[in-house]
Amino acid sequence: METTDNGHNFIIHANDFKPNKERDFLHKAKDNIEILSDVETNEMLLKTAFELVSLKVKSDEELDFWEICKIKFTEEDSNFEKELKESFINEIKILNRLLIDDKFYSIDSFQYFDLSLLEKDNEIVKSIYSLVSQFRILPHFDLYCEISKYINNWNIHIGENFKLLTLEDIGKIVAEESGLNYFYIQDKKAYKQFIKEISSNISLLNSLALIPNIHGCFMNLEQLVKWNKIENELIDVIQNINYSISKKYLHQDFYFIENITDYNREKFKDDFSKFCNQLNDDFAKNEGQSSLT
């Protein structure tokens, strides 16, 4: 049976039912009563072929597992074909055949990139893959991206049975599993690229702590300020005496981010003055309590 454009990666042939281009897709013509018998034979052939391939995959661990798993749904698929493909996918997705670091995993062990990620420039995808690989076990890059493309196709046609990762999902992973510390991130270059990709999503950056301050602590975007001219001496002074002020200073690796409140020497003076006044008030209060005792 001709399968090149039919969404599966194996050829179907039967001695008693010699397919040709006219017969290849009889299962799509169920409404034609005159050829009903041939249609039923065609369906039986397809069903048997999928069952044989499934048995082969389950029993032969030397088989190129992923190569035979390359099943795609097409817009031309009949309901019968969709059911066959869905059944096949449900059987093979749980088999532990993908080797990663001397251990075998099943297809449904992983979370895959959403199509919106896969369509980005390859270098960007590599950066995001590098970031995610710190938090998740993943197949090697090329295989992971290839499987992700198929998974996106499968999810459209058989329900969202596989978890897909968007940039927002990756942000949640980082916020929850990084200890909210920039210095925990192994690939700093990849992380900066990730932040560039989500930098226009102000709502996300205000809801998740993903942007580091000068101490490396992840903060919400609205909690940070950016010096319009970096004053290193002033920054060094305040870092050593008052964390409550310096914690809002944006980390210098992330000055490419827009939509952050500007900060300058005058605002620093105001903050420092408030800090000194508070110290004086606290000192006076303590002195007053001491005199009473």
Coordinates of C-alpha atoms in Angstrom, one line a residue:
M1 CA 0.0 0.0 0.0
E2 CA 1.3 3.4 -0.9
T3 CA 2.1 5.2 2.4
T4 CA 4.5 8.0 1.5
D5 CA 2.0 10.7 2.2
N6 CA -0.3 8.7 4.4
G7 CA 1.3 9.5 7.7
H8 CA 3.0 6.2 8.6
N9 CA 6.4 4.9 8.0
F10 CA 6.0 1.4 6.7
I11 CA 4.8 -0.3 3.5
I12 CA 1.7 -2.5 3.5
H13 CA 1.4 -5.5 1.1
A14 CA -0.8 -8.6 0.9
N15 CA -0.6 -11.6 -1.4
D16 CA -4.4 -12.0 -1.7
F17 CA -5.1 -8.3 -2.1
K18 CA -2.7 -6.7 -4.5
P19 CA -2.9 -2.9 -3.9
N20 CA -2.5 -0.4 -6.6
K21 CA -3.0 3.4 -6.6
E22 CA -6.8 2.9 -7.2
R23 CA -7.1 0.5 -4.3
D24 CA -4.8 2.0 -1.8
F25 CA -7.4 4.3 -0.2
L26 CA -10.6 2.3 -0.6
H27 CA -11.2 2.6 3.1
K28 CA -12.0 6.2 2.4
A29 CA -14.9 5.3 0.1
K30 CA -17.2 3.5 2.5
D31 CA -20.3 5.1 1.0
N32 CA -19.9 3.3 -2.3
I33 CA -22.0 0.2 -1.9
E34 CA -20.7 -1.4 -5.2
I35 CA -17.2 -1.7 -3.7
L36 CA -18.1 -2.4 -0.1
S37 CA -16.4 -5.8 -0.1
D38 CA -13.1 -4.4 -1.3
V39 CA -13.4 -1.6 1.2
E40 CA -13.8 -4.1 4.0
T41 CA -10.9 -6.1 2.8
N42 CA -8.8 -2.9 2.5
E43 CA -9.7 -2.0 6.1
M44 CA -8.8 -5.5 7.3
L45 CA -5.5 -5.3 5.6
L46 CA -4.7 -1.9 7.2
K47 CA -5.8 -3.1 10.7
T48 CA -3.7 -6.3 10.4
A49 CA -0.7 -4.4 9.2
F50 CA -0.8 -2.0 12.2
E51 CA -1.3 -5.0 14.5
L52 CA 1.8 -6.8 13.0
V53 CA 3.9 -3.6 13.3
S54 CA 2.8 -3.1 16.9
L55 CA 3.7 -6.7 17.8
K56 CA 7.1 -6.3 16.1
V57 CA 7.8 -3.1 18.0
K58 CA 6.9 -4.7 21.3
S59 CA 8.9 -7.8 20.7
D60 CA 12.0 -6.6 18.9
E61 CA 14.2 -4.3 21.2
E62 CA 16.8 -4.0 18.4
L63 CA 14.4 -2.3 16.1
D64 CA 14.9 1.4 15.4
F65 CA 12.2 2.4 17.7
W66 CA 11.7 6.0 17.0
E67 CA 11.8 5.5 13.2
I68 CA 8.8 3.2 13.3
C69 CA 7.0 5.5 15.6
K70 CA 6.8 8.3 13.1
I71 CA 3.1 8.3 12.7
K72 CA 1.4 11.5 11.5
F73 CA -2.2 12.5 11.2
T74 CA -3.2 14.1 7.9
E75 CA -6.3 16.2 7.0
E76 CA -7.3 13.5 4.6
D77 CA -7.4 10.7 7.2
S78 CA -10.7 8.8 7.5
N79 CA -12.1 8.1 10.9
F80 CA -10.9 4.5 10.5
E81 CA -7.3 5.7 9.9
K82 CA -7.4 8.0 12.9
E83 CA -8.6 5.2 15.1
L84 CA -5.8 2.9 13.9
K85 CA -3.1 5.6 14.4
E86 CA -4.4 6.6 17.8
S87 CA -4.5 2.9 18.9
F88 CA -0.9 2.4 17.7
I89 CA 0.3 5.6 19.4
N90 CA -1.3 4.6 22.7
E91 CA 0.5 1.2 22.5
I92 CA 4.0 2.5 21.7
K93 CA 4.1 5.6 23.8
I94 CA 4.5 3.6 27.0
L95 CA 7.4 1.4 25.8
N96 CA 10.7 2.2 27.5
R97 CA 12.9 2.3 24.3
L98 CA 14.4 5.8 24.2
L99 CA 18.0 5.5 25.6
I100 CA 19.3 8.5 27.6
D101 CA 22.4 8.2 29.7
D102 CA 22.2 4.4 30.0
K103 CA 18.6 4.4 31.0
F104 CA 15.5 3.7 28.8
Y105 CA 12.5 6.0 28.8
S106 CA 9.1 6.0 27.2
I107 CA 7.8 8.7 24.8
D108 CA 5.3 9.8 27.4
S109 CA 8.0 10.3 30.0
F110 CA 8.8 13.8 28.7
Q111 CA 7.4 17.2 28.2
Y112 CA 7.8 18.5 24.7
F113 CA 8.2 21.9 23.1
D114 CA 5.1 23.6 21.9
L115 CA 5.0 24.4 18.1
S116 CA 5.3 28.1 19.0
L117 CA 8.7 27.3 20.4
L118 CA 9.8 25.0 17.6
E119 CA 9.1 27.6 15.0
K120 CA 11.7 30.0 16.5
D121 CA 15.2 30.4 15.1
N122 CA 17.2 27.2 15.7
E123 CA 19.8 28.9 18.0
I124 CA 17.0 30.3 20.2
V125 CA 15.5 26.8 20.4
K126 CA 18.9 25.4 21.4
S127 CA 19.2 28.0 24.2
I128 CA 15.8 27.2 25.6
Y129 CA 16.6 23.5 25.3
S130 CA 19.8 24.0 27.3
L131 CA 17.9 25.9 30.0
V132 CA 15.1 23.2 30.3
S133 CA 17.6 20.4 30.3
Q134 CA 18.9 21.7 33.7
F135 CA 15.4 20.9 35.2
R136 CA 14.2 18.0 33.0
I137 CA 15.8 14.8 31.6
L138 CA 15.5 15.2 27.8
P139 CA 16.5 13.2 24.7
H140 CA 19.4 14.8 22.7
F141 CA 18.5 18.0 21.0
D142 CA 17.7 16.9 17.4
L143 CA 15.7 13.9 18.5
Y144 CA 13.8 15.9 21.1
C145 CA 12.8 18.5 18.5
E146 CA 11.8 15.9 16.0
I147 CA 9.6 14.0 18.6
S148 CA 8.2 17.4 19.7
K149 CA 7.0 18.1 16.1
Y150 CA 5.2 14.7 16.0
I151 CA 3.7 15.2 19.5
N152 CA 2.2 18.5 18.4
N153 CA 0.5 16.7 15.5
W154 CA -0.7 13.9 17.8
N155 CA -2.2 16.2 20.3
I156 CA -4.3 18.0 17.7
H157 CA -6.0 14.8 16.6
I158 CA -6.2 12.6 19.7
G159 CA -6.7 15.1 22.5
E160 CA -4.0 16.7 24.5
N161 CA -2.5 13.5 25.8
F162 CA 1.1 14.8 25.9
K163 CA 2.3 17.8 27.9
L164 CA 3.6 20.6 25.8
L165 CA 5.9 23.3 27.1
T166 CA 5.4 27.0 26.2
L167 CA 7.6 29.8 27.2
E168 CA 5.2 30.5 30.0
D169 CA 5.4 26.9 31.2
I170 CA 9.2 27.1 31.3
G171 CA 9.0 30.3 33.3
K172 CA 6.9 28.5 35.9
I173 CA 9.4 25.7 36.1
V174 CA 12.3 28.1 36.7
A175 CA 10.3 30.1 39.2
E176 CA 9.4 26.9 41.2
E177 CA 12.6 24.9 40.9
S178 CA 15.5 27.4 40.8
G179 CA 15.4 28.4 44.4
L180 CA 14.7 31.9 43.0
N181 CA 18.4 32.3 42.5
Y182 CA 20.2 33.4 39.3
F183 CA 23.4 31.8 40.4
Y184 CA 21.7 28.4 40.4
I185 CA 21.2 28.7 36.6
Q186 CA 24.0 26.8 34.9
D187 CA 23.7 28.3 31.4
K188 CA 23.5 32.0 32.0
K189 CA 23.6 32.8 28.3
A190 CA 20.7 30.5 27.6
Y191 CA 18.8 32.1 30.5
K192 CA 19.3 35.6 29.1
Q193 CA 18.0 34.5 25.8
F194 CA 15.0 33.0 27.4
I195 CA 14.3 36.3 29.2
K196 CA 14.6 38.1 25.9
E197 CA 12.0 35.9 24.4
I198 CA 9.5 36.7 27.2
S199 CA 10.5 40.3 27.9
S200 CA 7.5 41.7 26.1
N201 CA 5.1 39.6 28.3
I202 CA 4.8 42.1 31.1
S203 CA 2.0 40.2 32.8
L204 CA 4.1 37.1 33.0
L205 CA 7.1 38.9 34.4
N206 CA 5.0 40.6 37.0
S207 CA 3.3 37.4 38.1
L208 CA 6.5 35.2 38.2
A209 CA 9.8 36.0 39.9
L210 CA 12.2 35.5 37.0
I211 CA 14.4 38.7 36.8
P212 CA 17.5 38.8 39.0
N213 CA 18.4 41.7 41.1
I214 CA 22.1 42.6 41.8
H215 CA 22.2 40.0 44.5
G216 CA 21.0 37.3 42.1
C217 CA 17.6 36.9 43.7
F218 CA 14.7 36.5 41.3
M219 CA 12.1 39.3 41.5
N220 CA 9.0 40.3 39.8
L221 CA 9.5 42.9 37.1
E222 CA 7.5 45.6 39.0
Q223 CA 9.7 45.2 42.0
L224 CA 12.9 46.3 40.1
V225 CA 14.4 49.5 39.0
K226 CA 17.1 50.2 36.4
W227 CA 19.8 52.9 36.8
N228 CA 19.7 55.2 33.8
K229 CA 23.5 55.7 34.5
I230 CA 25.1 53.0 36.6
E231 CA 26.7 54.5 39.7
N232 CA 28.9 51.6 40.9
E233 CA 30.3 53.5 43.9
L234 CA 26.8 54.4 45.2
I235 CA 25.6 50.8 44.5
D236 CA 28.6 49.4 46.4
V237 CA 27.8 51.6 49.4
I238 CA 24.2 50.8 49.7
Q239 CA 24.7 47.0 49.1
N240 CA 26.9 47.0 52.2
I241 CA 24.5 48.9 54.5
N242 CA 20.9 48.4 53.4
Y243 CA 19.6 45.4 51.4
S244 CA 16.1 46.8 51.5
I245 CA 17.2 49.4 49.0
S246 CA 19.7 47.5 46.9
K247 CA 17.4 44.5 46.4
K248 CA 15.3 46.4 43.9
Y249 CA 18.3 47.2 41.6
L250 CA 18.2 45.2 38.4
H251 CA 21.1 42.8 37.7
Q252 CA 23.4 44.3 35.1
D253 CA 23.1 41.3 32.8
F254 CA 19.5 42.2 32.2
Y255 CA 19.6 45.9 31.3
F256 CA 18.2 45.0 27.9
I257 CA 14.8 44.7 29.5
E258 CA 12.5 47.6 28.9
N259 CA 9.4 48.6 30.9
I260 CA 11.4 48.9 34.1
T261 CA 11.2 52.0 36.3
D262 CA 14.2 54.3 35.8
Y263 CA 16.4 55.1 38.7
N264 CA 19.0 57.8 39.2
R265 CA 21.2 59.7 41.6
E266 CA 18.4 61.8 42.8
K267 CA 16.2 58.9 43.7
F268 CA 19.1 57.3 45.4
K269 CA 19.5 60.4 47.6
D270 CA 15.8 60.2 48.5
D271 CA 16.1 56.5 49.4
F272 CA 19.3 57.0 51.4
S273 CA 17.8 60.0 53.2
K274 CA 14.8 58.0 54.2
F275 CA 17.1 55.3 55.4
C276 CA 19.1 57.7 57.5
N277 CA 16.0 59.3 58.9
Q278 CA 14.7 55.9 59.9
L279 CA 18.0 55.2 61.7
N280 CA 17.7 58.4 63.6
D281 CA 14.1 57.7 64.6
D282 CA 15.0 54.2 65.7
F283 CA 18.0 55.5 67.7
A284 CA 15.9 58.2 69.4
K285 CA 13.2 55.7 70.2
N286 CA 15.7 53.4 71.8
E287 CA 17.4 56.2 73.7
G288 CA 14.0 57.2 75.1
Q289 CA 13.2 53.7 76.2
S290 CA 16.6 53.4 77.9
S291 CA 16.1 56.7 79.8
L292 CA 12.8 55.5 81.1
T293 CA 14.4 52.3 82.5

